[in-house]
């Protein structure tokens, strides 16, 4: 179906094609536009929006270099948790993915244990377990006071450990997508296996999995809402607080939906554009 | 192994056996190649030609037997195989250029990582080799923008840039369109005339005739006969060789 639609757009380039036209996007943008209009014109929605976003940003904040205040404390918490947790998850995922295909029995089994363990437990349960059991246990062992590690940090550690397992499988698939001949050619030139992996296999593997990584980033942005259970004041927590204190559930959760959807749709459009460009380059 | 490889034999293969599971790919293969010699291995598909070649740079590990390259025993645990491979160029049927790198960077990569040359020096050598294989103007192109013949010539340049002592060719023209075969064979012929030690697995009998010092005919994992190309092609001794040659030359 998708292929058909693409072919039809190519054939009738320049002419309007009702079958290939992205009506779904019109519907979603329509929803976002209505929400935006409500937030601007309706005082109830406006108050909810300002509270959830975490304060009304002004240009003086931006000039003062306080980016968090400018985009709102709640929204900046969501973005901060997502970005940092994803960066750490990339590192964990790369290491676990390499471990997953390692020739060393111990390393390989440690990596598989981690991946299968994480994949077998619900995300919400893992967040509780990591933040309230694993982190205190480790910090006790290291002799740190339990309070030293803040809730947002716990949230980041939880999400990074969870997504590291998913990204490990993405990296493994990427490495396996590079033809075996590439490794043979690299080794034949005298590169050792580490050099071949770093300079020949990984650059191509990562390029192959960039779209998949993008999808996981979007998933992470959405799953960052789960950290509200740790009382981290991201936009979800802000919405819950606002709804709880004002009983304006409709405004709270519609605004929350609006915030997530506008971010994920923007990211997913960028990703589509990038994938299309990648496809054109590849041919 | 009892026999010590002689100094002038840069490649010595003794009693080579290779099994893939229960399947015998090579069973009892001996070969000595002198420095500067060009040996062409021919034979029907599945006769073990490629396996023998891949044992010479340790891409395949022999089940039994020994391979010496420049006096170094490859199966010895003490041997640093990467050092040996730097001296042994390998050209594959599928070119195997690195798709994320430009042609120039393909030729530069191993020079820098293995030969530890500076970027300037590696690029100078790379351009010399690209000149030699006749496509210096493609230095900044990417492999996917090149024809098969051009890609294979770049692959040869990659190996030659390492200044290897030996070049191995594993059916280098089998994946090419007919009109591109000559440009690759010309580069190989040029290399052979320059005195490179070469072991070539190919179906190009014309190349074997003009470039080979010796032709080895293999079947079912063994050497059937080996001789100069003139003798082997005109007066083969074994029935199996005659049958094979009649099949490929009759058209």
XYZ file of C-alpha atoms in Angstrom:
534
model
C 0.000 0.000 0.000
C 2.682 2.455 1.045
C 4.750 1.533 -2.011
C 1.718 2.018 -4.251
C 1.062 5.421 -2.775
C 4.666 6.436 -3.336
C 4.633 5.275 -6.937
C 1.463 7.228 -7.586
C 2.975 10.417 -6.199
C 5.954 9.977 -8.462
C 3.836 9.382 -11.556
C 1.617 12.394 -11.101
C 4.286 14.732 -9.869
C 2.993 18.249 -9.474
C -0.624 17.238 -9.893
C -2.920 16.865 -6.888
C -3.453 13.216 -6.012
C -6.280 12.590 -3.557
C -5.228 8.982 -2.895
C -1.640 9.795 -1.989
C -2.357 13.024 -0.112
C -1.464 12.785 3.602
C -4.956 13.379 5.005
C -3.856 11.945 8.333
C -1.388 14.776 8.737
C -4.108 17.344 8.028
C -6.250 15.773 10.769
C -3.436 15.832 13.303
C -2.357 19.360 12.447
C -6.028 20.334 12.661
C -6.202 18.972 16.209
C -3.008 20.783 17.162
C -4.296 24.039 15.636
C -7.591 23.839 17.545
C -5.704 23.189 20.772
C -3.375 26.077 20.097
C -6.350 28.374 19.452
C -7.974 27.243 22.722
C -4.762 27.813 24.668
C -4.445 31.329 23.280
C -8.081 32.407 23.559
C -9.559 30.396 26.425
C -8.348 31.467 29.915
C -8.973 27.977 31.404
C -6.770 26.297 28.808
C -4.268 29.109 29.031
C -3.841 28.674 32.778
C -3.494 24.885 32.420
C -0.942 25.311 29.649
C 1.181 27.735 31.621
C 1.126 25.565 34.712
C 1.955 22.325 32.884
C 4.673 23.832 30.761
C 6.054 25.035 34.082
C 5.804 28.756 34.152
C 5.505 31.472 31.578
C 8.809 32.037 29.838
C 9.916 35.508 28.856
C 12.685 36.834 26.679
C 14.467 38.241 29.715
C 14.952 34.618 30.845
C 16.507 33.807 27.496
C 18.764 36.850 27.684
C 19.766 35.830 31.209
C 20.807 32.472 29.790
C 18.151 30.574 31.728
C 16.904 28.266 29.016
C 14.857 26.130 31.421
C 12.859 29.146 32.616
C 12.335 30.296 29.035
C 10.803 27.086 27.733
C 9.190 26.273 31.093
C 10.476 24.155 33.979
C 8.118 21.247 33.267
C 8.807 21.070 29.563
C 12.533 21.490 30.066
C 12.481 18.611 32.591
C 10.827 16.338 30.035
C 13.369 17.316 27.367
C 16.305 17.085 29.767
C 15.369 13.624 31.048
C 14.790 12.368 27.499
C 18.021 13.740 26.026
C 20.336 12.654 28.832
C 18.718 9.237 29.284
C 18.855 8.625 25.531
C 22.526 9.621 25.308
C 23.395 7.218 28.134
C 21.171 4.531 26.604
C 23.051 4.882 23.290
C 26.307 4.141 25.079
C 24.878 1.208 27.058
C 23.143 -0.095 23.955
C 26.289 0.037 21.837
C 28.313 -1.820 24.477
C 25.577 -4.400 25.101
C 25.018 -4.822 21.352
C 28.722 -5.483 20.797
C 28.703 -7.819 23.808
C 25.703 -9.627 22.352
C 27.734 -10.709 19.310
C 31.058 -11.109 21.125
C 32.999 -14.328 20.705
C 33.674 -14.327 24.451
C 31.146 -16.647 26.160
C 31.066 -14.695 29.436
C 30.624 -11.277 27.829
C 27.995 -12.579 25.422
C 25.945 -14.208 28.174
C 26.146 -11.177 30.451
C 24.864 -9.043 27.561
C 22.045 -11.465 26.680
C 21.020 -11.770 30.336
C 20.744 -7.991 30.645
C 18.794 -7.639 27.400
C 16.353 -10.473 28.071
C 15.866 -9.453 31.714
C 14.897 -5.907 30.776
C 12.719 -6.940 27.861
C 10.780 -9.314 30.090
C 9.656 -6.746 32.663
C 7.159 -3.882 32.128
C 8.695 -0.422 31.853
C 6.769 1.013 34.806
C 7.802 -1.869 37.057
C 11.429 -1.418 35.994
C 11.320 2.283 36.806
C 10.198 1.475 40.353
C 12.724 -1.332 40.702
C 15.695 0.608 39.391
C 14.918 3.906 41.123
C 13.747 2.534 44.468
C 15.680 -0.734 44.795
C 18.719 -0.848 42.505
C 19.898 2.747 42.989
C 19.603 2.684 46.849
C 21.345 -0.703 46.960
C 24.216 0.476 44.794
C 24.568 3.797 46.601
C 24.526 1.990 49.978
C 27.251 -0.333 48.755
C 29.303 2.642 47.615
C 28.735 4.269 51.002
C 26.722 7.200 49.614
C 23.778 8.684 51.411
C 20.570 7.675 49.687
C 19.387 11.259 49.265
C 22.467 12.249 47.273
C 20.902 10.882 44.115
C 18.030 13.140 43.069
C 14.789 11.904 41.625
C 15.478 13.181 38.111
C 18.829 11.365 38.178
C 17.106 8.164 39.269
C 14.615 8.636 36.467
C 17.438 9.077 33.969
C 19.267 5.989 35.240
C 16.059 3.935 34.998
C 15.209 5.033 31.467
C 18.818 4.620 30.305
C 19.022 1.061 31.621
C 15.655 0.160 30.088
C 16.321 1.709 26.677
C 19.907 0.428 26.636
C 18.481 -3.074 26.270
C 16.264 -2.086 23.340
C 19.029 -0.128 21.632
C 21.395 -3.087 22.081
C 19.165 -5.106 19.778
C 19.032 -2.216 17.316
C 22.825 -1.970 17.226
C 23.163 -5.746 16.893
C 20.791 -5.758 13.940
C 22.739 -2.857 12.424
C 26.057 -4.636 12.743
C 24.580 -7.799 11.250
C 23.137 -5.777 8.355
C 26.654 -4.956 7.134
C 27.697 -7.660 4.640
C 30.262 -10.160 5.923
C 32.563 -9.290 3.023
C 33.238 -5.890 4.606
C 34.805 -7.525 7.656
C 36.780 -9.941 5.458
C 38.082 -7.123 3.273
C 39.106 -5.083 6.316
C 40.845 -8.020 7.967
C 42.575 -8.931 4.696
C 44.158 -5.486 4.638
C 45.676 -6.209 8.041
C 43.220 -4.328 10.287
C 42.697 -6.080 13.608
C 39.142 -6.916 14.613
C 38.769 -3.833 16.777
C 39.967 -1.489 14.012
C 37.716 -3.211 11.491
C 34.712 -2.849 13.816
C 35.413 0.798 14.584
C 36.414 2.091 11.139
C 34.515 -0.180 8.762
C 31.562 -1.992 10.357
C 30.182 0.482 12.930
C 30.023 3.570 10.674
C 27.937 1.614 8.178
C 25.896 -0.132 10.879
C 24.982 3.145 12.583
C 23.960 4.706 9.292
C 21.688 1.721 8.656
C 19.981 1.998 12.044
C 19.581 5.786 12.276
C 15.851 5.599 11.419
C 15.344 2.904 14.069
C 17.248 4.990 16.618
C 15.028 7.950 15.738
C 11.926 5.882 16.407
C 13.329 4.800 19.756
C 14.065 8.413 20.626
C 10.412 9.272 20.006
C 9.378 6.279 22.121
C 11.697 7.468 24.869
C 10.172 10.951 24.776
C 6.774 9.373 25.371
C 8.000 6.942 28.022
C 9.647 9.810 29.890
C 6.093 10.548 31.095
C 6.396 7.455 33.297
C 8.998 9.157 35.459
C 6.189 11.255 36.907
C 5.633 8.298 39.252
C 8.943 9.263 40.865
C 7.563 12.768 41.528
C 9.887 14.179 38.869
C 8.214 17.406 37.762
C 8.020 16.796 34.053
C 4.956 17.903 32.071
C 3.010 14.762 33.008
C 3.571 15.327 36.706
C 2.672 19.002 36.276
C -0.581 18.005 34.550
C -1.435 15.578 37.327
C -0.764 18.228 39.959
C -2.833 20.797 38.119
C -5.732 18.422 37.510
C -5.630 17.280 41.128
C -5.744 20.745 42.590
C -8.215 22.396 40.182
C -10.298 19.394 39.009
C -9.868 20.696 35.455
C -9.137 17.252 33.993
C -10.243 18.092 30.478
C -7.969 21.119 30.164
C -5.035 19.428 31.908
C -4.916 16.268 29.877
C -5.841 17.800 26.524
C -3.014 20.303 26.944
C -0.675 17.492 27.983
C -1.699 15.502 24.897
C -1.132 18.588 22.766
C 2.383 19.051 24.127
C 3.470 15.452 23.535
C 1.832 15.165 20.134
C 3.345 18.371 18.780
C 6.817 17.166 19.778
C 6.442 13.602 18.494
C 4.828 14.640 15.202
C 7.577 17.168 14.537
C 10.232 14.531 15.243
C 8.520 11.895 13.176
C 8.203 14.249 10.184
C 11.921 15.021 10.402
C 12.590 11.288 10.540
C 10.433 10.599 7.463
C 12.208 13.311 5.546
C 15.585 11.910 6.587
C 14.620 8.344 5.632
C 13.456 9.481 2.207
C 16.728 11.307 1.657
C 18.653 8.233 2.783
C 16.741 6.093 0.286
C 17.535 8.480 -2.562
C 21.215 8.558 -1.613
C 21.418 4.798 -1.391
C 20.274 4.182 -4.966
C 55.691 -30.236 9.867
C 58.888 -32.050 9.050
C 59.980 -30.267 5.904
C 61.353 -26.771 6.289
C 60.145 -24.285 3.704
C 62.893 -23.151 1.372
C 63.831 -19.515 1.403
C 62.872 -18.672 -2.166
C 59.393 -20.184 -1.798
C 57.338 -17.293 -0.503
C 54.202 -19.437 -0.184
C 54.402 -23.029 0.986
C 51.270 -25.121 1.449
C 51.719 -28.604 2.846
C 49.081 -31.312 3.164
C 46.222 -28.828 3.382
C 42.826 -30.264 4.357
C 39.723 -28.182 4.987
C 36.373 -29.552 6.089
C 33.154 -27.591 6.453
C 31.292 -29.866 8.824
C 31.406 -33.249 7.075
C 32.043 -31.748 3.657
C 35.630 -31.891 2.458
C 36.432 -28.717 0.521
C 40.160 -29.374 0.218
C 41.773 -32.754 0.823
C 45.529 -32.963 0.563
C 46.769 -29.893 -1.254
C 50.465 -29.043 -1.678
C 51.822 -25.964 -3.430
C 55.013 -23.940 -3.475
C 55.100 -20.499 -5.016
C 58.371 -18.684 -5.741
C 58.815 -14.949 -5.339
C 57.630 -13.202 -8.499
C 55.755 -16.243 -9.740
C 52.186 -16.039 -11.057
C 50.133 -19.133 -10.318
C 46.618 -19.487 -11.699
C 44.267 -22.012 -10.114
C 41.452 -23.258 -12.349
C 38.799 -25.914 -11.921
C 35.051 -26.488 -11.745
C 33.025 -24.692 -9.101
C 33.158 -26.382 -5.729
C 36.609 -27.789 -6.416
C 38.107 -25.941 -3.445
C 40.037 -23.238 -5.344
C 38.729 -20.330 -3.284
C 39.184 -22.232 -0.036
C 42.868 -22.779 -0.804
C 43.254 -19.087 -1.581
C 41.485 -18.052 1.616
C 43.799 -20.279 3.642
C 46.803 -18.321 2.335
C 45.715 -15.229 4.307
C 44.051 -17.187 7.086
C 40.463 -16.149 6.276
C 39.880 -19.886 6.523
C 41.681 -21.948 9.134
C 42.909 -25.301 7.767
C 41.509 -28.425 9.402
C 44.879 -30.103 8.796
C 48.154 -29.157 7.169
C 50.340 -26.079 7.228
C 50.572 -22.795 5.330
C 53.770 -20.728 5.367
C 53.891 -17.198 4.007
C 57.368 -15.692 3.727
C 58.582 -18.357 6.125
C 55.925 -17.601 8.745
C 53.712 -20.488 9.859
C 50.159 -19.075 9.803
C 48.594 -21.633 12.131
C 51.218 -21.015 14.798
C 49.653 -19.411 17.872
C 52.602 -17.005 18.130
C 52.012 -15.596 14.657
C 50.503 -12.109 14.455
C 48.158 -12.710 11.564
C 47.575 -8.985 11.014
C 51.254 -8.498 10.211
C 51.109 -11.301 7.654
C 47.905 -9.989 6.105
C 49.446 -6.564 5.617
C 51.912 -8.281 3.253
C 49.228 -10.280 1.431
C 46.736 -8.352 -0.700
C 43.365 -9.973 -1.366
C 40.934 -9.086 -4.135
C 37.411 -10.454 -3.827
C 34.770 -11.388 -6.364
C 32.370 -8.834 -4.825
C 34.982 -6.003 -4.566
C 33.988 -5.316 -0.921
C 34.864 -1.633 -0.978
C 33.863 0.296 2.143
C 30.617 2.019 1.181
C 30.825 4.852 3.717
C 34.214 6.040 2.481
C 35.224 7.845 -0.700
C 37.475 6.031 -3.162
C 40.486 7.934 -1.850
C 39.655 7.151 1.784
C 39.170 3.486 0.880
C 42.755 3.381 -0.385
C 44.026 5.476 2.543
C 42.363 3.646 5.471
C 44.571 0.566 5.869
C 47.729 2.491 5.009
C 47.098 4.730 8.006
C 45.857 2.097 10.462
C 48.212 -0.729 9.556
C 51.210 0.881 7.869
C 50.957 3.916 10.202
C 51.560 6.346 7.346
C 50.705 10.031 7.731
C 47.612 11.265 5.925
C 49.718 13.153 3.380
C 51.913 10.183 2.619
C 48.951 7.796 2.418
C 47.102 10.123 0.051
C 50.147 10.472 -2.176
C 50.510 6.692 -2.376
C 46.760 6.337 -2.925
C 46.787 8.767 -5.843
C 49.769 6.957 -7.382
C 47.891 3.659 -7.181
C 44.660 5.142 -8.541
C 46.736 6.533 -11.406
C 48.154 3.083 -11.971
C 44.722 1.430 -12.174
C 43.568 4.264 -14.412
C 40.903 6.112 -12.380
C 42.529 9.007 -10.511
C 39.570 11.218 -11.477
C 37.249 9.095 -9.292
C 39.197 9.750 -6.078
C 36.373 11.711 -4.474
C 33.525 9.523 -5.738
C 31.837 6.939 -3.563
C 31.971 3.226 -4.432
C 28.246 3.017 -5.305
C 28.759 5.673 -8.003
C 31.295 3.472 -9.810
C 30.825 0.638 -12.295
C 31.777 -2.873 -11.223
C 35.000 -2.737 -13.199
C 35.975 0.575 -11.647
C 35.175 -0.712 -8.157
C 37.340 -3.762 -8.707
C 40.223 -1.599 -9.908
C 39.896 0.527 -6.754
C 39.943 -2.674 -4.690
C 43.188 -3.670 -6.402
C 44.598 -0.186 -5.709
C 43.666 -0.609 -2.014
C 45.756 -3.760 -1.812
C 48.659 -2.471 -3.894
C 48.895 0.683 -1.774
C 49.982 -1.522 1.126
C 53.044 -2.595 -0.906
C 52.265 -6.271 -0.377
C 54.653 -9.083 -1.194
C 51.847 -11.260 -2.515
C 48.512 -10.590 -4.221
C 45.636 -13.062 -4.066
C 42.743 -12.795 -6.510
C 39.520 -14.697 -5.804
C 37.564 -14.768 -9.079
C 38.069 -11.012 -9.541
C 36.093 -10.800 -12.794
C 33.241 -13.239 -12.100
C 30.827 -10.556 -10.873
C 31.559 -8.189 -13.756
C 29.700 -7.396 -16.951
C 31.620 -8.755 -19.958
C 32.762 -5.364 -21.231
C 34.416 -4.572 -17.895
C 36.457 -7.747 -17.572
C 39.293 -6.533 -19.789
C 39.997 -3.353 -17.808
C 40.450 -5.410 -14.638
C 42.550 -8.103 -16.324
C 44.778 -5.397 -17.832
C 45.504 -4.032 -14.348
C 46.283 -7.535 -13.093
C 48.523 -8.225 -16.082
C 50.361 -4.973 -15.444
C 50.908 -6.035 -11.849
C 52.147 -9.479 -12.908
C 54.628 -7.983 -15.381
C 55.924 -5.692 -12.635
C 57.080 -8.842 -10.838
C 54.332 -9.239 -8.215
C 53.890 -12.686 -6.729
C 50.303 -13.627 -7.543
C 47.919 -16.493 -6.904
C 44.797 -16.123 -9.017
C 41.594 -18.114 -8.985
C 39.791 -17.385 -12.235
C 37.838 -18.750 -15.170
C 39.633 -16.406 -17.569
C 41.777 -18.839 -19.549
C 43.080 -15.999 -21.724
C 44.561 -14.361 -18.640
C 46.047 -17.658 -17.509
C 47.713 -18.089 -20.903
C 49.265 -14.642 -21.037
C 50.169 -14.074 -17.372
C 50.637 -17.403 -15.600
C 53.945 -19.110 -15.024
C 52.048 -22.138 -13.832
C 48.474 -23.330 -13.967
C 47.045 -25.608 -11.304
C 43.957 -27.615 -12.211
C 41.883 -28.640 -9.205
C 38.941 -30.979 -8.835
C 37.140 -32.251 -5.724
C 39.603 -30.574 -3.364
C 42.786 -31.993 -4.930
C 45.308 -30.995 -7.565
C 44.657 -33.013 -10.713
C 47.610 -31.633 -12.614
C 49.856 -28.614 -12.727
C 51.936 -27.350 -15.641
C 52.856 -24.338 -17.703
C 49.761 -22.795 -19.319
C 50.863 -23.794 -22.830
C 51.221 -27.442 -21.962
C 48.210 -27.676 -19.683
C 45.842 -26.077 -22.173
C 47.185 -27.757 -25.327
C 48.193 -31.211 -24.103
C 46.454 -31.965 -20.791
C 47.381 -35.354 -19.364
C 44.314 -36.252 -17.340
C 40.856 -37.092 -18.638
C 39.289 -34.789 -16.031
C 41.336 -31.824 -17.265
C 40.464 -32.588 -20.897
C 36.777 -32.770 -20.040
C 36.880 -29.458 -18.147
C 38.810 -27.665 -20.891
C 36.578 -29.040 -23.644
C 33.553 -27.696 -21.808
C 34.845 -24.157 -21.396
C 36.640 -23.774 -24.712
C 34.075 -25.364 -27.012
C 31.999 -22.167 -27.165
